[in-house]
Amino acid sequence: MATNIFTQSPNYSPFLIGEKIPQQKHNLGHISLSDKTSNKKLVISSSIMAPPIPSSSPLSPPSSSSMVAHLPRAPPASSLPLSRVWREIQGSNNWENLIDPLSPILQQEITRYGNLLSASYKGFDLNPSSKRYLNCKYGKKSLLKESGIYDPDGYQVTKYIYATPDININPIQNEPNRARWIGYVAVSSDDSVKRLGRRDIVVTFRGTVTNPEWMANLMSSLTPARLDPHNPRPDVKVESGFLSLYTSSESESKFGLESCREQLLSEISRLVNKYKDEDMSITLAGHSMGSSLALLLAYDIAELGLNKRRGEKDVPVTVFSFAGPRVGNLGFKKRCEELGVKVLRITNVNDPITKLPGFLFNENFRALGGVYELPWSCSCYTHVGVELTLDFFDVQNISCVHDLDTYISLVNRPRSSKSTVAEDNFGSNFFNKTSQMMFPKGQRRALRLRNAATKAAYLIGSRNLIEDTNLEI
C-alpha cells in the first residue's frame, strides 16, 4: 500500500501551544513531534475558519451568561454517547464549538473514517503480474478484516466502485482505458446502529495512483458540472479532470460498463430505500483526488434530492476530506451550502496539493479588500466547508506532508497543556513576532505564498525520485 511507504513513525512527543490569531480563526494550537533517535521534529497545529453560528449543540458547554443558577449544568461532551450527538458530529452546526478544543468524539470519528478510507489503499492491487492488478485483491466480505480495520464487523461492504479516466496516455498504441478500483460502499451493521445512533452509509475514495489518474489531475480547467438534467446550472463549475473521472464510462472492461457516478447513485439509492424507515446518514471519505470525488458525489446526491424524505428531516450528507484539493468555483461552493452539504477538510498547511488547483486565483484573490467582488471571481477555484488544519513537515521525508496515515496519526494524537512546552515553541513565536515588526501585512502574506510555492516545487520536483513508490495524490 502506498501510504505505508511514506508514513512517518518517530517516537512522538505531542504537546500543545497557543498563539494569537484573528478573531474568526479558532486555534487548536501546535503539537511538536520529536524523533529521539534522529532529532527530527514535526510541528502540528489545528485551526478552523467558519462563520459564527448560534450553537445549541449538546456537545457545546453552556455559556455563563445564558445559565440560570438553579438549573443543573449540562454534562461534559466526553460523557455524551455518539448516539445522542451524531448529527452535530456530522456537521449539522458546521462543527461550531467542536474544533477548539477538538471534541474527543469528533476526533474519534475523524480517525474512524480515516481508517475506513485507508482500506481503499490497502486493498488496491499494484502487482502487474497479479490477476487482480488495478483491482481490489480482497473480496467484499474480507476487505475490512484483511485491511486491519478495528471492528471489521461494524460495517458490511456492499459494492466496489470503479472509475475510468477518459485519457489515453498512449495514443500510438490506442489502448483502451481500463477501469480501476477506486473505493467501496459500506453500510453499518445492526449492532453498530445502536452505538452510532443511526444507519450509516459510507463511501470511500482513494487518491491518485495510476498514470491516467495523474493526467486527470492536471486537467485543471473549470467546466459546468451539469449533473442535474432538469436544471443544468451553468454557473456551477468544477475541475474538468475530476468531473471526467466521475462521469466517464468504459465498455471494454467488465467493471467499466457504468461510470463511477452511475455505480454510486444506483447503490446509494438502493440503500436509502432499503433503510428508509430508520435514522440515516451518508458519509463520504476521500483522500487527495478521492476527496474531490467525494465532494462531487455529495453535491450530486443533494442536487438530485436522493437524500430527501417526505415529511421528515433530510438524510445528512457529510464529507470528511483528507488532503483534498479545490474542486469547483464560487458557484459550486454556494450551491453546496444551499443544499446543506457538510464538508470537514483536514489539511496540512505544508501540503501543496491542498492549495491546488487555483494556487493564485482562488477564494483569497476574488475580492478586493475583502469587500468588492472582482469580475473574474466566478472563474476562481474556491474551497468548500470547514477546515481543520494541521502543520507538519519533515525535510528528510517530504512525502509525509501528503500521506494519509500521517494525517490520521496526527489527528489522533493526545494534546497536553499549553504551558508544558512554552519554551519549545520559543523559536516559532520569536520568528512570528519579528516578521510582524519588520514586514507590513502585505509583505508577510507574500512571504507565506512564496514559502508555500517553494515547498510545492520541492515536492513536485522530488516525484521523479519516488515515482516507483506510488505516492498517492
Protein backbone atom coordinates (compact mmCIF):
# COMPACT_ATOMS: atom_id res chain seq x y z
CA MET A 1 0.00 0.00 0.00
CA ALA A 2 1.34 3.38 -0.95
CA THR A 3 0.57 5.06 2.35
CA ASN A 4 2.68 2.68 4.42
CA ILE A 5 5.76 3.61 2.42
CA PHE A 6 5.66 7.22 3.48
CA THR A 7 4.26 7.01 6.99
CA GLN A 8 6.36 8.96 9.44
CA SER A 9 6.90 6.77 12.50
CA PRO A 10 9.10 8.56 15.04
CA ASN A 11 8.73 8.35 18.79
CA TYR A 12 6.15 11.08 19.05
CA SER A 13 6.11 13.55 21.94
CA PRO A 14 2.97 15.63 21.35
CA PHE A 15 2.44 18.98 23.02
CA LEU A 16 0.10 21.94 22.71
CA ILE A 17 0.91 25.63 22.40
CA GLY A 18 -1.48 28.51 21.85
CA GLU A 19 -0.88 31.59 19.76
CA LYS A 20 -2.70 34.82 18.95
CA ILE A 21 -4.84 34.65 15.80
CA PRO A 22 -7.59 36.64 14.08
CA GLN A 23 -10.96 36.66 15.78
CA GLN A 24 -12.74 34.29 13.35
CA LYS A 25 -9.96 31.72 13.34
CA HIS A 26 -10.22 29.26 16.22
CA ASN A 27 -6.80 27.94 17.14
CA LEU A 28 -6.23 24.39 18.27
CA GLY A 29 -2.58 25.05 18.96
CA HIS A 30 0.68 23.38 17.96
CA ILE A 31 1.92 19.89 18.54
CA SER A 32 5.65 19.26 18.47
CA LEU A 33 6.65 15.78 17.37
CA SER A 34 10.19 14.66 18.03
CA ASP A 35 12.23 11.66 17.00
CA LYS A 36 14.52 10.78 19.88
CA THR A 37 16.85 8.82 17.62
CA SER A 38 17.42 11.37 14.87
CA ASN A 39 16.46 14.69 16.47
CA LYS A 40 13.81 15.27 13.80
CA LYS A 41 10.88 17.46 14.70
CA LEU A 42 7.46 17.98 13.23
CA VAL A 43 5.14 20.78 14.28
CA ILE A 44 1.40 20.35 14.12
CA SER A 45 -1.33 22.91 14.58
CA SER A 46 -5.07 22.87 14.00
CA SER A 47 -7.49 25.67 13.21
CA ILE A 48 -10.92 26.30 11.76
CA MET A 49 -12.40 29.08 9.65
CA ALA A 50 -16.19 29.29 9.81
CA PRO A 51 -18.85 31.99 10.13
CA PRO A 52 -20.22 32.47 13.64
CA ILE A 53 -23.31 30.33 14.10
CA PRO A 54 -25.55 30.33 17.16
CA SER A 55 -24.96 26.99 18.82
CA SER A 56 -27.47 24.85 20.63
CA SER A 57 -25.36 21.73 20.32
CA PRO A 58 -25.45 19.31 23.26
CA LEU A 59 -21.70 18.97 22.67
CA SER A 60 -21.09 22.61 23.50
CA PRO A 61 -20.74 23.73 27.12
CA PRO A 62 -23.34 26.35 28.13
CA SER A 63 -22.16 29.94 28.42
CA SER A 64 -22.21 31.55 31.84
CA SER A 65 -24.43 34.38 30.61
CA SER A 66 -27.18 32.02 29.49
CA MET A 67 -27.19 29.80 32.57
CA VAL A 68 -29.68 30.15 35.36
CA ALA A 69 -28.38 29.45 38.85
CA HIS A 70 -30.96 26.81 39.77
CA LEU A 71 -30.56 24.84 36.50
CA PRO A 72 -28.25 21.81 36.50
CA ARG A 73 -25.06 22.06 34.48
CA ALA A 74 -25.05 20.13 31.19
CA PRO A 75 -22.85 17.02 31.17
CA PRO A 76 -19.39 17.40 29.58
CA ALA A 77 -19.08 16.48 25.91
CA SER A 78 -16.87 13.50 26.66
CA SER A 79 -19.67 11.93 28.72
CA LEU A 80 -22.25 12.09 25.91
CA PRO A 81 -22.57 8.98 23.73
CA LEU A 82 -22.21 9.29 19.98
CA SER A 83 -25.79 8.07 19.55
CA ARG A 84 -27.03 11.34 21.12
CA VAL A 85 -24.80 13.79 19.25
CA TRP A 86 -24.20 12.17 15.87
CA ARG A 87 -25.94 14.96 13.92
CA GLU A 88 -23.54 17.56 15.39
CA ILE A 89 -20.58 15.28 14.63
CA GLN A 90 -21.84 15.05 11.04
CA GLY A 91 -21.76 18.86 10.83
CA SER A 92 -25.35 19.97 11.45
CA ASN A 93 -23.97 23.14 13.11
CA ASN A 94 -20.85 23.37 10.91
CA TRP A 95 -18.85 21.83 13.76
CA GLU A 96 -19.25 25.02 15.80
CA ASN A 97 -17.51 24.67 19.20
CA LEU A 98 -16.28 21.17 18.32
CA ILE A 99 -12.84 22.11 16.97
CA ASP A 100 -11.44 24.46 19.58
CA PRO A 101 -10.92 22.46 21.64
CA LEU A 102 -11.25 19.40 19.46
CA SER A 103 -14.16 17.30 20.68
CA PRO A 104 -12.96 13.80 21.68
CA ILE A 105 -15.94 12.29 19.88
CA LEU A 106 -15.19 14.24 16.69
CA GLN A 107 -11.54 13.24 16.95
CA GLN A 108 -12.62 9.63 17.31
CA GLU A 109 -14.93 9.83 14.29
CA ILE A 110 -12.33 11.52 12.06
CA THR A 111 -9.92 8.74 12.94
CA ARG A 112 -12.53 6.04 12.35
CA TYR A 113 -13.47 7.32 8.90
CA GLY A 114 -9.80 7.79 8.06
CA ASN A 115 -9.14 4.16 8.91
CA LEU A 116 -12.09 3.01 6.79
CA LEU A 117 -10.64 5.12 3.98
CA SER A 118 -7.21 3.51 4.35
CA ALA A 119 -8.71 0.17 3.26
CA SER A 120 -9.07 1.69 -0.22
CA TYR A 121 -5.27 1.78 -0.39
CA LYS A 122 -4.52 -1.45 1.44
CA GLY A 123 -6.82 -3.42 -0.80
CA PHE A 124 -5.56 -1.93 -4.09
CA ASP A 125 -3.50 -4.46 -6.06
CA LEU A 126 -0.45 -2.84 -7.68
CA ASN A 127 1.26 -6.10 -8.69
CA PRO A 128 1.37 -6.12 -12.54
CA SER A 129 1.61 -9.92 -12.58
CA SER A 130 -1.49 -10.35 -10.43
CA LYS A 131 -4.83 -11.36 -11.92
CA ARG A 132 -6.37 -8.58 -9.83
CA TYR A 133 -3.98 -5.89 -11.00
CA LEU A 134 -5.54 -2.40 -10.53
CA ASN A 135 -8.49 -4.01 -8.75
CA CYS A 136 -9.12 -4.99 -5.15
CA LYS A 137 -7.16 -8.01 -4.02
CA TYR A 138 -9.76 -8.99 -1.40
CA GLY A 139 -13.39 -9.96 -1.56
CA LYS A 140 -16.07 -7.65 -0.19
CA LYS A 141 -16.64 -9.82 2.89
CA SER A 142 -12.97 -9.85 3.87
CA LEU A 143 -11.73 -6.40 2.80
CA LEU A 144 -12.06 -4.64 6.15
CA LYS A 145 -10.65 -7.56 8.11
CA GLU A 146 -7.71 -8.05 5.73
CA SER A 147 -7.01 -4.31 5.87
CA GLY A 148 -6.67 -4.44 9.65
CA ILE A 149 -9.70 -2.25 10.35
CA TYR A 150 -10.71 -2.13 14.00
CA ASP A 151 -14.11 -3.79 14.45
CA PRO A 152 -14.32 -5.03 10.85
CA ASP A 153 -17.82 -6.35 11.56
CA GLY A 154 -19.10 -2.82 12.22
CA TYR A 155 -19.71 -2.27 8.50
CA GLN A 156 -20.60 -4.54 5.61
CA VAL A 157 -19.12 -3.68 2.21
CA THR A 158 -21.99 -3.76 -0.29
CA LYS A 159 -20.33 -2.65 -3.54
CA TYR A 160 -16.94 -1.98 -5.08
CA ILE A 161 -16.59 1.21 -7.13
CA TYR A 162 -14.53 1.54 -10.31
CA ALA A 163 -13.53 4.69 -12.18
CA THR A 164 -12.32 5.15 -15.76
CA PRO A 165 -10.04 8.08 -16.59
CA ASP A 166 -11.10 9.38 -20.00
CA ILE A 167 -7.47 9.87 -21.00
CA ASN A 168 -5.34 7.92 -23.47
CA ILE A 169 -1.72 8.24 -22.38
CA ASN A 170 -0.51 6.02 -25.23
CA PRO A 171 -2.23 7.29 -28.40
CA ILE A 172 0.19 5.41 -30.67
CA GLN A 173 -0.99 2.01 -29.48
CA ASN A 174 -4.50 3.37 -28.91
CA GLU A 175 -5.01 1.10 -25.90
CA PRO A 176 -8.49 1.29 -24.34
CA ASN A 177 -8.70 2.83 -20.90
CA ARG A 178 -9.20 0.38 -18.09
CA ALA A 179 -11.48 0.86 -15.13
CA ARG A 180 -9.61 1.00 -11.84
CA TRP A 181 -10.86 0.11 -8.40
CA ILE A 182 -11.31 3.45 -6.64
CA GLY A 183 -13.12 2.56 -3.39
CA TYR A 184 -16.18 0.95 -1.91
CA VAL A 185 -19.65 1.46 -0.44
CA ALA A 186 -20.45 0.04 3.00
CA VAL A 187 -23.32 0.21 5.48
CA SER A 188 -23.21 -0.06 9.25
CA SER A 189 -24.31 -3.34 10.81
CA ASP A 190 -27.31 -3.75 13.09
CA ASP A 191 -25.06 -3.88 16.16
CA SER A 192 -23.24 -0.68 15.11
CA VAL A 193 -26.52 1.17 14.62
CA LYS A 194 -27.09 1.11 18.37
CA ARG A 195 -23.74 2.78 19.05
CA LEU A 196 -23.83 5.20 16.11
CA GLY A 197 -27.43 6.23 16.70
CA ARG A 198 -28.35 5.75 13.03
CA ARG A 199 -27.75 3.64 9.94
CA ASP A 200 -24.56 4.98 8.34
CA ILE A 201 -23.86 4.61 4.61
CA VAL A 202 -20.14 5.10 3.93
CA VAL A 203 -18.37 5.66 0.61
CA THR A 204 -14.57 5.84 0.45
CA PHE A 205 -12.29 7.03 -2.36
CA ARG A 206 -8.53 6.54 -2.55
CA GLY A 207 -6.20 9.13 -4.07
CA THR A 208 -4.18 9.09 -7.27
CA VAL A 209 -2.06 6.03 -8.00
CA THR A 210 -2.06 5.34 -11.76
CA ASN A 211 -0.63 7.48 -14.55
CA PRO A 212 -4.03 8.25 -16.21
CA GLU A 213 -5.25 9.49 -12.83
CA TRP A 214 -2.22 11.77 -12.62
CA MET A 215 -3.12 13.14 -16.04
CA ALA A 216 -6.72 13.72 -14.93
CA ASN A 217 -5.41 15.79 -12.02
CA LEU A 218 -3.66 18.10 -14.48
CA MET A 219 -6.90 18.90 -16.34
CA SER A 220 -7.44 21.97 -14.20
CA SER A 221 -9.85 23.96 -16.40
CA LEU A 222 -13.28 24.73 -14.93
CA THR A 223 -16.30 23.28 -16.69
CA PRO A 224 -20.04 23.31 -15.83
CA ALA A 225 -20.97 20.25 -13.77
CA ARG A 226 -24.46 19.85 -15.32
CA LEU A 227 -25.30 16.87 -13.11
CA ASP A 228 -29.00 17.75 -12.82
CA PRO A 229 -30.66 17.14 -16.22
CA HIS A 230 -33.65 19.29 -15.25
CA ASN A 231 -31.53 22.28 -14.19
CA PRO A 232 -28.02 22.35 -15.70
CA ARG A 233 -26.90 25.38 -13.61
CA PRO A 234 -24.08 26.59 -15.93
CA ASP A 235 -22.73 28.82 -13.15
CA VAL A 236 -21.81 25.74 -11.07
CA LYS A 237 -18.38 24.75 -12.37
CA VAL A 238 -15.90 22.07 -11.33
CA GLU A 239 -12.47 20.88 -12.39
CA SER A 240 -12.76 19.05 -15.73
CA GLY A 241 -10.35 16.24 -14.79
CA PHE A 242 -12.24 15.28 -11.64
CA LEU A 243 -15.57 15.50 -13.46
CA SER A 244 -14.26 13.27 -16.26
CA LEU A 245 -13.12 10.63 -13.79
CA TYR A 246 -16.51 10.79 -12.05
CA THR A 247 -18.70 10.60 -15.15
CA SER A 248 -16.72 8.66 -17.78
CA SER A 249 -17.75 5.08 -18.62
CA GLU A 250 -15.93 2.37 -20.49
CA SER A 251 -17.43 -0.60 -22.29
CA GLU A 252 -14.21 -2.53 -22.91
CA SER A 253 -13.95 -3.67 -19.28
CA LYS A 254 -16.44 -5.77 -17.37
CA PHE A 255 -16.05 -3.31 -14.48
CA GLY A 256 -16.49 -0.20 -16.64
CA LEU A 257 -19.93 -0.77 -18.11
CA GLU A 258 -21.20 2.09 -15.98
CA SER A 259 -19.49 5.28 -14.94
CA CYS A 260 -18.30 5.79 -11.39
CA ARG A 261 -21.25 8.14 -10.94
CA GLU A 262 -23.83 5.63 -12.17
CA GLN A 263 -22.46 2.89 -9.93
CA LEU A 264 -22.59 5.13 -6.88
CA LEU A 265 -26.01 6.69 -7.40
CA SER A 266 -27.55 3.28 -8.06
CA GLU A 267 -26.13 1.72 -4.90
CA ILE A 268 -26.85 4.69 -2.65
CA SER A 269 -30.43 4.89 -3.91
CA ARG A 270 -30.86 1.20 -3.16
CA LEU A 271 -29.53 1.51 0.40
CA VAL A 272 -31.50 4.68 1.17
CA ASN A 273 -34.68 2.93 0.06
CA LYS A 274 -33.82 -0.24 1.99
CA TYR A 275 -33.39 1.63 5.28
CA LYS A 276 -35.97 4.34 4.62
CA ASP A 277 -37.70 3.78 7.96
CA GLU A 278 -34.53 4.35 10.02
CA ASP A 279 -32.46 7.36 11.04
CA MET A 280 -29.68 7.51 8.49
CA SER A 281 -26.55 9.38 7.43
CA ILE A 282 -24.49 9.38 4.24
CA THR A 283 -20.78 9.82 4.96
CA LEU A 284 -18.20 10.22 2.19
CA ALA A 285 -14.48 9.97 2.95
CA GLY A 286 -11.72 10.68 0.47
CA HIS A 287 -8.00 11.36 0.35
CA SER A 288 -6.47 13.81 -2.14
CA MET A 289 -8.09 13.15 -5.54
CA GLY A 290 -10.57 10.91 -3.70
CA SER A 291 -11.70 13.95 -1.70
CA SER A 292 -12.68 15.60 -4.97
CA LEU A 293 -14.76 12.58 -5.99
CA ALA A 294 -16.35 12.50 -2.53
CA LEU A 295 -17.37 16.16 -2.82
CA LEU A 296 -18.72 15.68 -6.35
CA LEU A 297 -20.80 12.73 -5.13
CA ALA A 298 -22.09 14.70 -2.13
CA TYR A 299 -23.18 17.55 -4.40
CA ASP A 300 -24.72 15.09 -6.86
CA ILE A 301 -26.75 13.31 -4.15
CA ALA A 302 -28.07 16.58 -2.75
CA GLU A 303 -28.74 18.16 -6.15
CA LEU A 304 -30.77 15.16 -7.29
CA GLY A 305 -32.57 15.00 -3.94
CA LEU A 306 -31.61 11.41 -3.18
CA ASN A 307 -31.35 12.36 0.49
CA LYS A 308 -34.83 13.92 0.63
CA ARG A 309 -37.61 12.38 2.74
CA ARG A 310 -41.23 13.44 2.65
CA GLY A 311 -42.39 14.84 5.97
CA GLU A 312 -39.05 14.05 7.63
CA LYS A 313 -35.60 15.55 8.00
CA ASP A 314 -33.27 15.16 5.06
CA VAL A 315 -30.61 12.47 5.35
CA PRO A 316 -27.39 14.34 6.29
CA VAL A 317 -24.67 14.22 3.62
CA THR A 318 -21.18 14.76 5.07
CA VAL A 319 -17.72 14.71 3.51
CA PHE A 320 -14.58 14.01 5.54
CA SER A 321 -11.85 15.29 3.21
CA PHE A 322 -8.22 14.36 3.90
CA ALA A 323 -5.64 16.46 2.00
CA GLY A 324 -8.19 17.42 -0.64
CA PRO A 325 -7.60 19.93 -3.44
CA ARG A 326 -10.08 22.57 -4.57
CA VAL A 327 -12.89 21.16 -6.72
CA GLY A 328 -15.01 23.99 -8.11
CA ASN A 329 -15.71 27.68 -8.33
CA LEU A 330 -17.67 30.04 -6.08
CA GLY A 331 -20.94 28.96 -7.69
CA PHE A 332 -20.19 25.35 -6.75
CA LYS A 333 -19.40 26.33 -3.17
CA LYS A 334 -22.58 28.37 -2.78
CA ARG A 335 -24.74 25.63 -4.25
CA CYS A 336 -23.24 23.01 -1.89
CA GLU A 337 -24.05 25.27 1.03
CA GLU A 338 -27.61 25.86 -0.22
CA LEU A 339 -28.14 22.11 -0.48
CA GLY A 340 -26.85 21.52 3.05
CA VAL A 341 -23.77 19.52 2.06
CA LYS A 342 -21.36 19.49 5.02
CA VAL A 343 -17.61 19.27 4.44
CA LEU A 344 -14.88 18.93 7.05
CA ARG A 345 -11.50 19.45 5.41
CA ILE A 346 -8.50 18.02 7.26
CA THR A 347 -5.46 19.73 5.74
CA ASN A 348 -1.76 20.34 6.29
CA VAL A 349 -0.52 23.88 5.70
CA ASN A 350 2.65 22.45 4.14
CA ASP A 351 0.79 20.14 1.76
CA PRO A 352 0.87 21.76 -1.71
CA ILE A 353 -1.99 19.59 -3.02
CA THR A 354 -4.46 21.37 -0.74
CA LYS A 355 -3.50 24.65 -2.45
CA LEU A 356 -4.31 23.32 -5.93
CA PRO A 357 -5.84 23.95 -8.38
CA GLY A 358 -6.07 27.71 -8.27
CA PHE A 359 -2.77 28.31 -6.49
CA LEU A 360 -3.02 32.01 -7.36
CA PHE A 361 -6.60 32.55 -8.50
CA ASN A 362 -8.66 31.25 -5.60
CA GLU A 363 -11.05 32.36 -2.85
CA ASN A 364 -8.39 34.70 -1.46
CA PHE A 365 -8.00 36.53 -4.77
CA ARG A 366 -11.58 37.04 -5.90
CA ALA A 367 -12.44 40.06 -3.71
CA LEU A 368 -10.82 43.47 -3.49
CA GLY A 369 -10.15 44.34 0.12
CA GLY A 370 -12.45 41.51 1.13
CA VAL A 371 -15.47 43.62 0.06
CA TYR A 372 -15.75 44.14 -3.71
CA GLU A 373 -16.20 41.10 -5.94
CA LEU A 374 -13.79 41.17 -8.87
CA PRO A 375 -15.07 40.35 -12.40
CA TRP A 376 -13.17 37.06 -12.53
CA SER A 377 -14.41 35.79 -9.14
CA CYS A 378 -16.73 33.26 -10.80
CA SER A 379 -13.69 31.72 -12.51
CA CYS A 380 -11.66 31.31 -9.31
CA TYR A 381 -11.36 28.00 -7.52
CA THR A 382 -12.82 28.01 -4.02
CA HIS A 383 -12.59 25.56 -1.13
CA VAL A 384 -15.84 24.26 0.35
CA GLY A 385 -16.55 23.65 4.03
CA VAL A 386 -14.88 23.97 7.40
CA GLU A 387 -11.13 23.49 7.76
CA LEU A 388 -9.23 21.60 10.45
CA THR A 389 -5.60 22.50 9.80
CA LEU A 390 -2.51 20.52 10.76
CA ASP A 391 1.04 21.79 10.37
CA PHE A 392 3.77 19.22 9.84
CA PHE A 393 6.85 18.93 7.62
CA ASP A 394 9.95 16.76 7.57
CA VAL A 395 12.83 17.64 5.26
CA GLN A 396 14.12 14.06 5.38
CA ASN A 397 10.72 12.64 4.39
CA ILE A 398 8.87 15.34 2.46
CA SER A 399 6.23 12.91 1.21
CA CYS A 400 4.79 12.75 4.74
CA VAL A 401 3.13 16.14 4.15
CA HIS A 402 0.52 14.39 2.00
CA ASP A 403 0.47 10.89 3.49
CA LEU A 404 -2.92 9.64 4.70
CA ASP A 405 -1.53 7.56 7.56
CA THR A 406 0.39 10.58 8.84
CA TYR A 407 -2.78 12.68 8.74
CA ILE A 408 -4.69 10.06 10.72
CA SER A 409 -1.91 9.60 13.28
CA LEU A 410 -1.55 13.30 13.97
CA VAL A 411 -5.29 13.93 14.28
CA ASN A 412 -5.39 11.12 16.83
CA ARG A 413 -2.50 12.41 18.98
CA PRO A 414 -3.34 13.49 22.53
CA ARG A 415 -2.88 17.16 23.40
CA SER A 416 -1.26 18.38 26.61
CA SER A 417 -1.47 21.79 28.27
CA LYS A 418 -0.23 24.98 26.64
CA SER A 419 2.27 25.72 29.39
CA THR A 420 4.03 22.36 29.05
CA VAL A 421 6.09 23.36 26.05
CA ALA A 422 6.12 27.15 26.01
CA GLU A 423 9.89 27.15 25.76
CA ASP A 424 9.90 24.55 22.97
CA ASN A 425 7.93 26.93 20.73
CA PHE A 426 10.07 29.97 21.52
CA GLY A 427 11.76 29.99 18.12
CA SER A 428 8.48 29.90 16.23
CA ASN A 429 6.92 32.64 18.36
CA PHE A 430 10.05 34.76 18.06
CA PHE A 431 10.05 34.46 14.26
CA ASN A 432 6.35 35.33 14.04
CA LYS A 433 6.71 38.40 16.24
CA THR A 434 9.84 39.55 14.41
CA SER A 435 8.18 39.24 11.00
CA GLN A 436 5.21 41.25 12.28
CA MET A 437 7.51 44.08 13.31
CA MET A 438 9.77 44.02 10.23
CA PHE A 439 7.25 43.46 7.44
CA PRO A 440 3.85 45.01 6.69
CA LYS A 441 0.87 42.69 6.36
CA GLY A 442 1.02 42.53 2.55
CA GLN A 443 4.68 41.51 2.52
CA ARG A 444 4.10 38.86 5.20
CA ARG A 445 1.38 37.34 3.00
CA ALA A 446 3.76 37.38 0.01
CA LEU A 447 6.42 35.62 2.08
CA ARG A 448 3.94 32.90 3.09
CA LEU A 449 2.87 32.40 -0.54
CA ARG A 450 6.50 32.20 -1.68
CA ASN A 451 7.25 29.67 1.05
CA ALA A 452 4.27 27.56 0.02
CA ALA A 453 5.30 27.75 -3.63
CA THR A 454 8.84 26.67 -2.76
CA LYS A 455 7.55 23.64 -0.88
CA ALA A 456 5.21 22.80 -3.74
CA ALA A 457 8.07 22.93 -6.24
CA TYR A 458 10.22 20.83 -3.90
CA LEU A 459 7.53 18.17 -3.57
CA ILE A 460 6.69 18.08 -7.29
CA GLY A 461 10.37 18.05 -8.25
CA SER A 462 11.01 15.10 -5.95
CA ARG A 463 8.27 13.00 -7.55
CA ASN A 464 10.72 11.60 -10.10
CA LEU A 465 12.80 10.23 -7.23
CA ILE A 466 9.86 8.50 -5.54
CA GLU A 467 7.74 7.65 -8.58
CA ASP A 468 8.12 3.91 -8.05
CA THR A 469 6.71 4.15 -4.56
CA ASN A 470 3.32 5.35 -5.85
CA LEU A 471 2.80 8.47 -3.74
CA GLU A 472 -0.97 8.96 -3.71
CA ILE A 473 -2.10 12.45 -4.74
